[in-house]
Structure formats: structure tokens, C-alpha cells
Short mmCIF file of C-alpha atoms in Angstrom, two decimals:
data_model
loop_
_atom_site.label_atom_id
_atom_site.label_comp_id
_atom_site.label_asym_id
_atom_site.label_seq_id
_atom_site.Cartn_x
_atom_site.Cartn_y
_atom_site.Cartn_z
CA MET A 1 70.74 39.85 3.27
CA LYS A 2 69.88 36.80 5.33
CA LYS A 3 66.21 37.72 5.22
CA LEU A 4 66.31 38.03 1.44
CA LEU A 5 67.94 34.62 1.21
CA ALA A 6 65.31 33.08 3.47
CA VAL A 7 62.48 34.57 1.41
CA THR A 8 64.02 33.33 -1.81
CA LEU A 9 64.47 29.83 -0.39
CA LEU A 10 60.90 29.79 0.88
CA GLY A 11 59.68 30.90 -2.54
CA ALA A 12 61.71 28.19 -4.21
CA ALA A 13 60.36 25.58 -1.82
CA LEU A 14 56.79 26.72 -2.48
CA THR A 15 57.17 26.58 -6.27
CA ALA A 16 58.76 23.16 -5.93
CA THR A 17 55.78 21.82 -3.98
CA ALA A 18 53.40 23.45 -6.43
CA ALA A 19 55.15 21.72 -9.32
CA GLN A 20 55.05 18.40 -7.51
CA ALA A 21 51.36 18.75 -6.72
CA ARG A 22 50.62 19.33 -10.40
CA ASP A 23 52.54 16.20 -11.32
CA ASN A 24 50.55 14.05 -8.95
CA ASP A 25 47.25 15.02 -10.57
CA THR A 26 48.30 14.25 -14.09
CA VAL A 27 49.04 10.73 -15.25
CA ARG A 28 51.84 10.96 -17.79
CA ILE A 29 51.54 8.11 -20.27
CA GLY A 30 54.55 7.36 -22.44
CA LEU A 31 54.28 6.00 -25.96
CA ASN A 32 56.40 5.51 -29.05
CA VAL A 33 55.14 6.98 -32.33
CA PRO A 34 54.66 6.03 -35.15
CA TYR A 35 53.30 2.52 -34.74
CA GLU A 36 50.27 2.58 -36.95
CA PRO A 37 47.44 1.80 -36.16
CA MET A 38 48.25 1.52 -32.45
CA GLU A 39 49.62 5.04 -32.18
CA TYR A 40 50.39 7.52 -34.93
CA LYS A 41 49.83 11.08 -36.01
CA THR A 42 47.31 12.34 -38.52
CA ALA A 43 48.40 14.57 -41.39
CA SER A 44 47.55 17.58 -39.22
CA GLY A 45 49.89 16.35 -36.48
CA GLU A 46 47.24 15.13 -34.09
CA LEU A 47 48.11 12.09 -31.97
CA THR A 48 45.71 9.20 -32.47
CA GLY A 49 45.49 5.41 -32.78
CA PHE A 50 43.96 2.54 -30.87
CA ASP A 51 46.12 3.02 -27.79
CA VAL A 52 45.52 6.77 -27.72
CA GLU A 53 41.75 6.56 -28.11
CA LEU A 54 41.43 3.70 -25.62
CA GLY A 55 43.78 5.46 -23.21
CA ASN A 56 41.79 8.69 -23.39
CA ALA A 57 38.56 6.75 -22.85
CA LEU A 58 40.08 4.97 -19.85
CA CYS A 59 41.25 8.23 -18.31
CA GLN A 60 37.85 9.79 -18.84
CA GLN A 61 36.13 6.77 -17.31
CA ALA A 62 38.36 6.91 -14.24
CA SER A 63 38.16 10.75 -14.18
CA MET A 64 41.91 11.14 -14.40
CA ASN A 65 43.85 13.80 -16.14
CA CYS A 66 46.11 12.15 -18.70
CA GLN A 67 48.91 13.49 -20.78
CA TRP A 68 50.67 11.69 -23.64
CA ASN A 69 54.42 11.74 -23.71
CA GLU A 70 56.19 10.67 -26.92
CA GLN A 71 59.49 8.82 -26.53
CA ALA A 72 61.87 6.48 -28.27
CA TRP A 73 60.77 2.88 -27.74
CA ASP A 74 63.88 1.77 -25.90
CA SER A 75 63.74 4.67 -23.45
CA LEU A 76 60.14 4.00 -22.35
CA ILE A 77 60.91 1.54 -19.56
CA PRO A 78 63.90 3.48 -18.17
CA SER A 79 61.73 6.66 -18.22
CA LEU A 80 58.99 4.89 -16.30
CA LYS A 81 61.44 3.60 -13.71
CA SER A 82 63.08 7.00 -13.30
CA ARG A 83 59.62 8.61 -12.83
CA LYS A 84 59.69 10.74 -15.95
CA ILE A 85 56.40 9.12 -16.93
CA ASP A 86 53.80 7.24 -14.87
CA ALA A 87 52.56 4.62 -17.33
CA ILE A 88 53.37 3.12 -20.71
CA MET A 89 50.60 2.45 -23.20
CA SER A 90 52.40 1.72 -26.42
CA ALA A 91 51.44 -1.70 -27.75
CA MET A 92 53.69 -3.21 -25.09
CA THR A 93 53.35 -6.95 -24.80
CA ILE A 94 53.16 -8.45 -21.32
CA ASN A 95 55.84 -11.10 -20.84
CA ASP A 96 57.79 -12.55 -17.95
CA GLU A 97 60.97 -10.66 -18.66
CA ARG A 98 59.12 -7.36 -18.44
CA ARG A 99 57.01 -8.51 -15.47
CA LYS A 100 60.21 -8.68 -13.44
CA GLN A 101 60.65 -4.95 -13.95
CA LEU A 102 57.12 -3.60 -14.24
CA LEU A 103 53.54 -3.93 -13.07
CA PHE A 104 51.06 -4.57 -15.87
CA SER A 105 47.35 -3.89 -16.20
CA GLU A 106 45.08 -6.66 -17.43
CA PRO A 107 45.81 -7.25 -21.14
CA TYR A 108 43.67 -5.00 -23.33
CA LEU A 109 44.42 -6.45 -26.75
CA VAL A 110 45.90 -9.63 -28.17
CA GLN A 111 47.66 -9.49 -31.50
CA PRO A 112 50.10 -11.96 -33.03
CA SER A 113 53.41 -11.13 -34.69
CA ALA A 114 53.95 -11.86 -38.36
CA TRP A 115 56.64 -12.03 -41.05
CA PHE A 116 56.28 -9.51 -43.87
CA ALA A 117 58.04 -9.62 -47.22
CA PRO A 118 57.81 -7.88 -50.61
CA ALA A 119 55.06 -9.46 -52.75
CA ASP A 120 57.59 -10.89 -55.23
CA SER A 121 59.74 -12.48 -52.52
CA ALA A 122 60.65 -16.15 -53.00
CA ILE A 123 60.71 -16.88 -49.26
CA THR A 124 57.98 -19.30 -48.20
CA ALA A 125 59.18 -20.91 -44.98
CA THR A 126 60.13 -19.09 -41.80
CA SER A 127 62.06 -21.74 -39.90
CA PRO A 128 65.51 -20.70 -38.64
CA GLU A 129 67.12 -22.97 -41.27
CA ALA A 130 65.12 -21.42 -44.09
CA LEU A 131 66.05 -17.90 -43.04
CA LYS A 132 69.77 -18.56 -42.65
CA GLY A 133 71.66 -15.53 -43.93
CA LYS A 134 68.47 -13.62 -44.76
CA ARG A 135 68.22 -9.97 -43.77
CA ILE A 136 65.54 -9.58 -41.10
CA GLY A 137 64.43 -6.17 -39.85
CA VAL A 138 63.11 -5.70 -36.29
CA GLN A 139 62.56 -2.79 -33.98
CA ARG A 140 65.31 -2.59 -31.38
CA GLY A 141 64.36 -3.83 -27.91
CA THR A 142 60.98 -5.27 -28.93
CA LEU A 143 59.97 -8.83 -28.14
CA GLN A 144 60.33 -9.52 -31.86
CA ASP A 145 63.97 -8.44 -31.53
CA ASN A 146 64.52 -10.76 -28.55
CA TYR A 147 62.84 -13.70 -30.29
CA VAL A 148 64.74 -13.32 -33.54
CA THR A 149 68.05 -12.70 -31.75
CA ASP A 150 67.72 -15.90 -29.72
CA GLU A 151 66.12 -18.21 -32.28
CA TYR A 152 67.52 -16.95 -35.60
CA ALA A 153 71.18 -16.59 -34.74
CA ASP A 154 72.29 -17.44 -38.30
CA ALA A 155 70.17 -14.75 -39.91
CA ASN A 156 71.44 -11.24 -40.58
CA ILE A 157 69.40 -9.24 -38.05
CA LYS A 158 69.09 -5.49 -38.50
CA ARG A 159 67.74 -3.41 -35.65
CA TYR A 160 65.91 -0.17 -36.26
CA ALA A 161 64.80 2.66 -34.00
CA THR A 162 61.26 2.88 -35.41
CA ALA A 163 58.92 0.62 -37.36
CA ASP A 164 58.77 3.19 -40.17
CA ASP A 165 62.50 2.85 -40.85
CA ILE A 166 61.96 -0.88 -41.35
CA VAL A 167 59.26 -0.23 -43.93
CA ILE A 168 61.51 2.22 -45.79
CA ASP A 169 64.34 -0.29 -45.92
CA ILE A 170 62.24 -3.28 -46.93
CA GLU A 171 60.75 -1.12 -49.67
CA SER A 172 64.14 -0.14 -51.00
CA GLY A 173 65.29 -3.77 -50.98
CA ARG A 174 67.69 -3.69 -48.05
CA LEU A 175 65.71 -6.27 -46.10
CA ASP A 176 64.30 -9.66 -47.04
CA LEU A 177 61.80 -9.80 -44.21
CA ALA A 178 60.34 -7.67 -41.47
CA PHE A 179 59.13 -9.21 -38.21
CA LEU A 180 56.47 -7.02 -36.60
CA ASP A 181 53.26 -7.00 -34.61
CA TYR A 182 50.66 -8.08 -37.15
CA PRO A 183 48.39 -4.97 -37.03
CA ILE A 184 51.37 -2.66 -37.52
CA GLY A 185 52.64 -4.55 -40.56
CA LYS A 186 49.10 -4.74 -41.92
CA THR A 187 48.57 -0.99 -41.76
CA THR A 188 52.03 0.12 -42.81
CA MET A 189 52.60 -2.46 -45.54
CA LEU A 190 49.67 -4.70 -46.57
CA ASP A 191 47.05 -1.92 -46.63
CA GLN A 192 49.18 0.56 -48.57
CA GLU A 193 47.89 0.77 -52.13
CA ASP A 194 51.16 1.85 -53.71
CA LYS A 195 53.20 -0.89 -52.04
CA GLN A 196 53.24 -4.62 -52.72
CA PHE A 197 53.71 -6.76 -49.63
CA LYS A 198 52.57 -10.09 -48.26
CA THR A 199 52.84 -12.06 -45.06
CA VAL A 200 55.04 -15.15 -45.06
CA GLY A 201 54.31 -18.29 -43.07
CA GLU A 202 52.08 -18.50 -40.02
CA MET A 203 51.28 -15.79 -37.52
CA VAL A 204 53.52 -16.16 -34.48
CA SER A 205 52.26 -16.03 -30.90
CA GLU A 206 54.26 -18.85 -29.32
CA PRO A 207 56.41 -19.44 -27.29
CA LYS A 208 54.81 -17.43 -24.49
CA LYS A 209 58.26 -16.75 -23.09
CA TYR A 210 58.66 -14.15 -25.84
CA PHE A 211 55.15 -13.42 -27.07
CA GLY A 212 53.49 -13.17 -23.69
CA ASP A 213 49.88 -12.49 -22.97
CA GLY A 214 48.83 -9.56 -25.14
CA PHE A 215 49.29 -5.82 -24.85
CA GLY A 216 49.13 -4.26 -21.38
CA ILE A 217 49.58 -0.88 -19.76
CA ALA A 218 52.80 -0.81 -17.74
CA PHE A 219 53.26 0.89 -14.37
CA ARG A 220 55.93 1.07 -11.70
CA GLN A 221 55.64 -1.94 -9.43
CA ARG A 222 54.59 0.10 -6.42
CA ASP A 223 51.78 1.96 -8.22
CA THR A 224 49.15 -0.71 -7.62
CA THR A 225 46.31 1.77 -7.03
CA LEU A 226 46.90 3.41 -10.38
CA ALA A 227 46.92 0.02 -12.11
CA GLU A 228 43.68 -0.93 -10.37
CA LYS A 229 42.04 2.29 -11.53
CA PHE A 230 42.93 1.45 -15.12
CA ASN A 231 41.75 -2.15 -14.75
CA ALA A 232 38.39 -1.03 -13.36
CA ALA A 233 37.96 1.52 -16.13
CA LEU A 234 38.80 -1.12 -18.75
CA ASP A 235 36.12 -3.44 -17.36
CA GLU A 236 33.58 -0.64 -17.51
CA LEU A 237 34.49 0.23 -21.10
CA LYS A 238 34.15 -3.41 -22.11
CA GLU A 239 30.68 -3.52 -20.54
CA ASN A 240 29.35 -0.31 -22.07
CA GLY A 241 30.54 -1.21 -25.57
CA THR A 242 33.15 1.54 -26.03
CA TYR A 243 35.92 -1.04 -26.19
CA ASP A 244 34.19 -3.08 -28.92
CA GLN A 245 33.57 0.05 -30.97
CA LEU A 246 37.27 0.92 -30.87
CA VAL A 247 38.37 -2.60 -31.87
CA ILE A 248 35.94 -2.57 -34.80
CA LYS A 249 37.07 0.91 -35.81
CA TYR A 250 40.74 -0.08 -35.96
CA PHE A 251 40.82 -3.79 -36.75
CA GLY A 252 37.42 -4.54 -38.27
CA GLU A 253 34.48 -6.64 -37.16
CA ALA A 254 36.31 -9.91 -37.79
CA ALA A 255 39.08 -9.04 -35.36
CA LEU A 256 36.74 -8.61 -32.40
CA GLU A 257 36.85 -12.19 -31.12
CA ALA A 258 40.58 -12.66 -31.67
CA ALA A 259 41.48 -9.33 -30.12
CA LYS A 260 39.78 -9.97 -26.81
CA PRO A 261 42.19 -11.26 -24.24
CA MET B 1 94.45 -21.86 -26.02
CA SER B 2 91.64 -22.29 -28.50
CA VAL B 3 88.80 -19.83 -28.85
CA GLU B 4 86.45 -22.37 -27.30
CA GLN B 5 88.58 -22.64 -24.18
CA LEU B 6 88.95 -18.90 -23.96
CA LEU B 7 85.18 -18.47 -24.11
CA GLN B 8 84.77 -21.05 -21.38
CA THR B 9 87.22 -19.28 -19.12
CA ILE B 10 85.40 -16.00 -19.70
CA ALA B 11 82.06 -17.70 -19.05
CA GLY B 12 83.47 -18.88 -15.72
CA TYR B 13 84.28 -15.32 -14.67
CA LEU B 14 80.83 -14.17 -15.70
CA ASN B 15 78.92 -16.67 -13.63
CA GLY B 16 75.89 -15.09 -12.07
CA ASN B 17 76.09 -11.92 -14.13
CA ASP B 18 72.84 -11.37 -16.05
CA ILE B 19 73.95 -8.60 -18.34
CA PHE B 20 77.55 -9.30 -19.34
CA THR B 21 77.18 -12.81 -20.68
CA VAL B 22 79.37 -14.35 -23.37
CA ASN B 23 76.64 -13.35 -25.83
CA THR B 24 76.60 -9.68 -25.01
CA LEU B 25 80.38 -9.51 -24.73
CA GLY B 26 80.52 -11.06 -28.18
CA MET B 27 78.23 -8.30 -29.34
CA TYR B 28 80.49 -5.66 -27.81
CA TRP B 29 83.46 -7.28 -29.52
CA ASP B 30 81.73 -7.21 -32.92
CA GLY B 31 80.82 -3.61 -32.22
CA PHE B 32 84.44 -2.81 -31.40
CA VAL B 33 85.64 -4.38 -34.66
CA ASN B 34 83.00 -2.50 -36.65
CA THR B 35 83.77 0.85 -35.04
CA VAL B 36 87.53 0.54 -35.49
CA GLN B 37 87.12 -0.63 -39.08
CA LEU B 38 84.69 2.15 -39.96
CA VAL B 39 86.75 4.91 -38.38
CA PHE B 40 90.11 3.65 -39.64
CA ILE B 41 89.04 3.24 -43.27
CA SER B 42 87.24 6.57 -43.44
CA LEU B 43 90.21 8.36 -41.86
CA LEU B 44 92.62 6.73 -44.29
CA ILE B 45 90.64 7.63 -47.41
CA GLY B 46 89.78 11.02 -45.93
CA LEU B 47 93.47 11.77 -45.39
CA ALA B 48 94.36 10.72 -48.93
CA LEU B 49 91.64 13.01 -50.29
CA ALA B 50 92.51 15.91 -48.02
CA VAL B 51 96.12 16.40 -49.18
CA PRO B 52 95.35 17.32 -52.81
CA LEU B 53 92.22 19.18 -51.74
CA ALA B 54 94.21 21.29 -49.25
CA ILE B 55 96.72 22.21 -51.98
CA GLY B 56 93.86 22.99 -54.37
CA ARG B 57 92.12 25.06 -51.74
CA GLY B 58 94.99 27.56 -51.96
CA SER B 59 95.12 27.46 -55.74
CA PRO B 60 95.15 30.80 -57.61
CA LEU B 61 92.49 29.37 -59.94
CA LYS B 62 89.23 30.71 -58.50
CA LEU B 63 87.15 27.85 -59.90
CA VAL B 64 89.27 25.23 -58.10
CA SER B 65 89.68 27.01 -54.79
CA LYS B 66 86.06 28.16 -54.59
CA SER B 67 84.57 24.77 -55.36
CA ILE B 68 86.75 23.10 -52.72
CA TRP B 69 85.75 25.87 -50.32
CA LEU B 70 82.07 25.14 -51.09
CA TYR B 71 82.61 21.43 -50.42
CA THR B 72 84.25 21.97 -47.04
CA TYR B 73 81.67 24.63 -46.21
CA ILE B 74 78.78 22.21 -46.83
CA PHE B 75 80.29 19.28 -44.97
CA ARG B 76 81.47 21.34 -42.03
CA GLY B 77 78.26 23.33 -41.93
CA THR B 78 75.84 20.42 -41.56
CA PRO B 79 75.58 17.78 -38.84
CA LEU B 80 77.21 14.45 -39.61
CA LEU B 81 73.99 12.71 -38.61
CA ILE B 82 72.10 14.48 -41.40
CA GLN B 83 74.82 13.55 -43.89
CA LEU B 84 74.57 9.93 -42.76
CA TYR B 85 70.78 9.90 -43.14
CA LEU B 86 71.06 11.39 -46.63
CA ALA B 87 73.69 8.86 -47.65
CA TYR B 88 71.76 5.90 -46.24
CA TYR B 89 68.08 6.66 -46.83
CA GLY B 90 68.51 9.22 -49.62
CA PHE B 91 70.57 7.22 -52.12
CA ALA B 92 68.30 4.19 -51.84
CA PHE B 93 65.51 6.14 -53.53
CA VAL B 94 67.45 7.54 -56.49
CA PRO B 95 65.43 6.24 -59.47
CA GLY B 96 67.05 3.26 -61.17
CA ILE B 97 69.77 2.75 -58.58
CA GLN B 98 68.36 -0.59 -57.44
CA ASP B 99 69.08 -2.10 -60.83
CA SER B 100 72.54 -0.63 -61.28
CA TRP B 101 75.89 -1.91 -60.02
CA LEU B 102 75.88 0.86 -57.44
CA TRP B 103 73.17 -1.01 -55.53
CA PHE B 104 75.78 -3.39 -54.16
CA PHE B 105 77.26 -0.47 -52.22
CA VAL B 106 73.98 1.22 -51.30
CA GLN B 107 72.17 -1.82 -49.97
CA ASP B 108 74.75 -2.46 -47.27
CA PRO B 109 74.71 0.14 -44.46
CA LEU B 110 78.50 0.05 -44.18
CA TYR B 111 79.24 1.78 -47.51
CA PRO B 112 76.84 4.74 -47.14
CA ALA B 113 78.23 5.27 -43.64
CA LEU B 114 81.82 5.08 -44.93
CA PHE B 115 80.89 7.53 -47.69
CA ALA B 116 79.44 10.09 -45.28
CA PHE B 117 82.21 9.69 -42.69
CA THR B 118 84.97 9.90 -45.32
CA LEU B 119 83.66 13.05 -46.96
CA ASN B 120 83.09 14.63 -43.56
CA THR B 121 86.56 13.94 -42.19
CA ALA B 122 88.13 14.89 -45.54
CA ALA B 123 86.42 18.29 -45.32
CA TYR B 124 87.75 18.98 -41.82
CA THR B 125 91.21 17.64 -42.64
CA THR B 126 91.34 19.78 -45.78
CA GLU B 127 90.76 22.91 -43.71
CA ILE B 128 93.33 21.83 -41.09
CA PHE B 129 96.00 21.26 -43.76
CA HIS B 130 95.03 24.38 -45.66
CA GLY B 131 95.50 26.46 -42.53
CA ALA B 132 98.88 24.88 -41.93
CA ILE B 133 100.02 25.45 -45.52
CA LYS B 134 98.91 29.08 -45.38
CA SER B 135 100.87 29.69 -42.23
CA THR B 136 104.18 28.57 -43.70
CA ALA B 137 106.83 31.13 -42.78
CA LYS B 138 107.46 33.64 -45.60
CA GLY B 139 111.20 33.28 -45.14
CA GLU B 140 111.15 29.59 -45.97
CA ILE B 141 109.32 30.26 -49.23
CA GLU B 142 111.64 33.11 -50.16
CA ALA B 143 114.64 30.94 -49.45
CA ALA B 144 113.22 28.16 -51.60
CA ARG B 145 112.63 30.63 -54.43
CA ALA B 146 116.16 31.94 -54.06
CA PHE B 147 117.40 28.38 -54.59
CA GLY B 148 115.49 28.38 -57.86
CA MET B 149 112.98 25.69 -56.86
CA SER B 150 109.94 25.20 -59.06
CA LYS B 151 106.49 25.54 -57.46
CA ALA B 152 105.99 21.79 -57.36
CA MET B 153 109.36 21.11 -55.82
CA MET B 154 108.85 23.88 -53.28
CA MET B 155 105.51 22.34 -52.31
CA ARG B 156 107.03 18.87 -52.02
CA ARG B 157 110.24 19.70 -50.24
CA ILE B 158 109.51 22.79 -48.19
CA ILE B 159 105.84 23.62 -47.66
CA LEU B 160 104.16 20.22 -47.21
CA PRO B 161 106.66 18.64 -44.79
CA SER B 162 106.56 21.61 -42.45
CA ALA B 163 102.80 22.07 -42.85
CA PHE B 164 102.09 18.45 -41.94
CA ARG B 165 104.20 18.81 -38.83
CA ARG B 166 102.32 21.91 -37.77
CA ALA B 167 98.96 20.28 -38.56
CA LEU B 168 99.71 17.19 -36.50
CA PRO B 169 98.16 18.21 -33.15
CA ALA B 170 94.98 19.50 -34.82
CA TYR B 171 94.76 16.37 -36.94
CA GLY B 172 95.09 14.20 -33.84
CA ASN B 173 92.04 15.97 -32.46
CA GLU B 174 90.16 15.30 -35.68
CA VAL B 175 90.93 11.58 -35.39
CA ILE B 176 89.52 11.42 -31.88
CA PHE B 177 86.55 13.53 -32.93
CA MET B 178 85.89 11.06 -35.74
CA LEU B 179 86.00 8.12 -33.32
CA HIS B 180 83.39 9.76 -31.15
CA ALA B 181 81.28 10.89 -34.08
CA SER B 182 81.15 7.31 -35.35
CA ALA B 183 78.80 6.56 -32.45
CA ILE B 184 75.91 7.60 -34.68
CA ALA B 185 76.52 4.68 -37.06
CA SER B 186 74.01 2.58 -35.13
CA VAL B 187 71.08 4.65 -36.42
CA VAL B 188 71.56 3.03 -39.82
CA THR B 189 71.59 -0.48 -38.28
CA ILE B 190 75.39 -0.88 -38.12
CA MET B 191 76.24 -2.84 -34.98
CA ASP B 192 79.03 -0.56 -33.80
CA LEU B 193 80.09 -0.12 -30.17
CA THR B 194 77.20 2.22 -29.44
CA GLY B 195 74.82 -0.09 -31.27
CA ALA B 196 75.91 -2.95 -29.02
CA ALA B 197 75.41 -0.76 -25.95
CA TYR B 198 71.95 0.22 -27.19
CA TYR B 199 71.10 -3.42 -27.66
CA VAL B 200 72.17 -4.41 -24.15
CA TYR B 201 70.38 -1.36 -22.75
CA SER B 202 67.08 -2.12 -24.43
CA ARG B 203 67.24 -5.83 -23.76
CA PHE B 204 68.01 -5.59 -20.06
CA TYR B 205 66.70 -2.07 -19.38
CA ALA B 206 70.02 -1.35 -17.74
CA PRO B 207 71.37 1.98 -19.03
CA PHE B 208 74.24 2.34 -16.56
CA PRO B 209 76.13 -0.94 -17.05
CA ALA B 210 75.55 -0.92 -20.81
CA PHE B 211 76.74 2.63 -21.45
CA ILE B 212 79.45 2.91 -18.79
CA PHE B 213 81.08 -0.24 -20.14
CA VAL B 214 81.04 1.14 -23.67
CA ALA B 215 82.30 4.52 -22.44
CA PHE B 216 85.37 2.78 -21.02
CA ILE B 217 86.05 1.10 -24.34
CA TYR B 218 85.80 4.44 -26.16
CA MET B 219 88.06 5.99 -23.56
CA ALA B 220 90.68 3.27 -23.99
CA LEU B 221 90.55 3.78 -27.75
CA SER B 222 90.91 7.56 -27.36
CA PHE B 223 93.89 7.15 -25.06
CA SER B 224 95.67 4.88 -27.49
CA ILE B 225 95.08 7.34 -30.33
CA GLN B 226 96.35 10.16 -28.12
CA GLY B 227 99.40 8.12 -27.18
CA PHE B 228 100.14 7.42 -30.82
CA PHE B 229 99.94 11.09 -31.76
CA ARG B 230 101.99 12.19 -28.78
CA HIS B 231 104.68 9.76 -29.87
CA LEU B 232 104.53 11.12 -33.43
CA GLU B 233 104.71 14.70 -32.18
CA LYS B 234 107.69 13.89 -30.02
CA ARG B 235 109.54 12.60 -33.06
CA LEU B 236 108.40 15.02 -35.72
CA LEU B 237 108.09 18.26 -33.78
CA VAL B 238 111.39 17.91 -31.96
CA HIS B 239 112.67 21.16 -33.50
CA LEU B 240 109.78 23.14 -31.96
CA LYS B 241 110.46 22.02 -28.43
CA PRO B 242 112.04 24.41 -25.96
CA ASN B 243 115.74 23.75 -25.85
CA ASN B 244 116.52 23.05 -22.21
CA ARG B 245 120.01 21.72 -22.18
#
């Protein structure tokens, strides 16, 4: 009986190490879908987008085995810290608040935030006074959420789990404005032929306290080697032109200069 | 003490605490008000609906009893979350609704949520009451008939009072269940208790403080509901207690 127990325990220990070894080879990258065009799924269910294509290229360049792991936006950072994933590449803006918790790669894309409204909206100004009492939709836990919560205390702020829910509600007239990363609003609202939307006011990328330094890949603070691998791969992709191709593919030729951090 | 002073005293206690600031506590308070409001109103309307529905559920008219059965079957057979999604996102896309007077109710997340919660709790309460009515002792009914009571009077004086008493413990459970089920209201942007906890969690990346704090609030609410029902049971079910003189 004792022997049997010992054998079973040994077996369990062996499988446990085997499982751990597998985990160490694969870099599990967390992301939140849909966030078109940064990350979304094609009609056939295939995961794609700027982050996904760039991420795959980076992993290939650094000869790493990567695996995408879809999650709710607000569980990404806790998952990273509790080692359920090893990196976050999900249009996450680098800012000081997040730097306290995470280690970031060099920024790989800079995009402003923007206000979106239905085309027939009468709203023209976006100052906190002008938007008093207006219904503003943001994605919960994003820097847009933090900015609006702190600066637009008199507005009626509605927090959604995904960016798509915001589009649905602004379409049905439940929101006056949506405050999103510009490329996401552009793809999900401005570029849709059957929907009538416009941007209101200026693009927003200040103050840096909220809007930070562009999108970065997030790691646990101790994983410096992993971050360096990604940084090196990013430099190589920028040199060999792969990076430029991807920016042009997703944001057009004109965006190339603005997008580069 | 004015509100201002109160806030200052609280701020004093919170010195050096990053997460539970006056701001986030204010958010929890708003969430508390929203949750209690949502649950209380839907329970009240649900209860008012459930009484006639429970009587109708036992009606000899097949059309009446079967359609009420179908209603409770649908609402008890599907998750509340799905019902909430349908009420919130579904109604908004009914053609023409945006121009009608109904839009006032649909555009605010509170009313679709109230609608879904009310119909859901009414369905469960109907079945609870129906079960209690059905289990009325035969002798009581025979006695009532022997007194020459009409059906309506028998229902009013004999069946319903005793059925409500018997349904009380099960209904108390339903109330607590409803409180806990209301935690899904935050998916349609209502800032309820869970919504406030979600906000604190995603802003400070601190799941434990945010959710444990809110769990304690829910627990306190549950205990007060339990206490209330225990008190009611003590008064109303006194005749069912073992007689230990």
C-alpha cells in the first residue's frame, strides 16, 4: 500500500514538473477582444489585428513560442500578476499609475484618444462645463475611464465591459458621447458605412498623467529578460520594415509618422 | 453634524489609504443605494404580481393556468443575466421604439433592469405561493365549504392567510436570492454595489480589498433581511411551533 502511494506521488510530481516545463517555454500573452483594429476576430473566428500580427512577428523574430489568451479587460493586470499569463499586449497605454505595478516594453504605437458622437449630435465643445450632465460611455478600467472620472465629475459616466457595448448603446441613443482610443472609434464607428458618426473636438493625448507614452507590452516587474527580448525583436522589426508594413496595413500611409513612438 | 464635517472626519480616518478614499467610499455608497432601490422595488412589484398569478395558476380554466405556467417556466428556465441582456440591449432595437414614449424607459438602464428583475422574481414567487396554496389542508377547505363560504371568501379568509404563512420561509429565501442576483446589474452600466467594486478593482488592480469590502456589505444586507423574516416568522408562524410549556 505504501509502495503504491509512493509511486502515485512520484507520478504526480513528475507530471507536475512536466506541466511546469511546458509553461516556461510558451509565452502566454493576454489580450481583450474585440478592440478593432488592434485586436479582433474575423468572421471565421480567427484572432487578428495590429497587436496580434505584431505580437506574432515579435515572437517569431525572438524565436519564442507564443500563445494568445483572451480575457476581460479589467482582469488582464490581475491575471498577469497572479501568473496566469506572462505578458499583456492589448493596446495598453503606458502610464505612471500602471508603471508602479508592471514592467513595460518600449512603446510600439502612439495613438490619441478621441470623442465620438452620432453625426447629428449638437455637441461641439468637449470641456467639462460643456459636457455637464451628458452621457459619456467609456470602457471600465481604461485610462479613458480614469480621465473622465477625474476631470468630468459632473457628466453622467457609463462604464462598459467592452468597446462594442459602447458602440451598441451610442447607436441606440443611450449615450451622447463615447471616449475611446482613436483607432478603435475610427474602425468601429467612423468607417462603418451603415452608421453615421463623427469625432467631436480635438484629439486628446494630454495630460501625460493619464494618456501616457503610447501602447506598450506589459510584463511582471521581475521578468526583465523577457521584456528585453521583446524590445530587441521590436527594434529588428522596425529595421527590416515589417513594422512599417503593419502600420500601413492597419492605419494607412498617413499614420506612419504619427504612430511611431 | 453637517455632511461636509462628516466627510472630513471620514477623510481623517482614511489618511494614507490609497484605495478606500472618500471618493471610492462615495461610490460604494451610491452603489448601496442603487442596489437596495433596485431590489426593493422589483420585489415589491413582483410580490404584487405574484399573488393574483398564484391564484390563477391553480385556476380550473386551462387557458389561464397554462399560460401562467408557461410564463413561470420561461422565467425560471432561463438565466437572469440573459433576461437582463434581452431587456436592455434587445428592446433598444425594436423598430420605432426610439421615437415612442416608451423610449424614456428604455434609454435608462434602470428600467430595463427593473423589468427583468421584477418578472423574474414574480415568476419564482408565483410558484412559491402556488405550492403553498396547493398544500392547504383538505380539512380546512371542507370546513369552509360546510360553513357555506363562497369560493372568493374561502380564498380570502381561509386559503390565502394560511398559504402566505407557509410560504414565508421560502419567500425569505427568494428575497435574499434576489439581492444576490442583483449583482449582475453592473453589466448594463448600473453602478450598483458590484459595479462599484468592479470600478475600484479595475482602477487600483486590487481585487481583494475591493471585493471583500463589498462582500461584507452584501452579508450585512442578507443578515438584516434574514433577521426581518425570522421576526415575521416568529409572529406569524407561532401556531406551528412546538408547544413546550
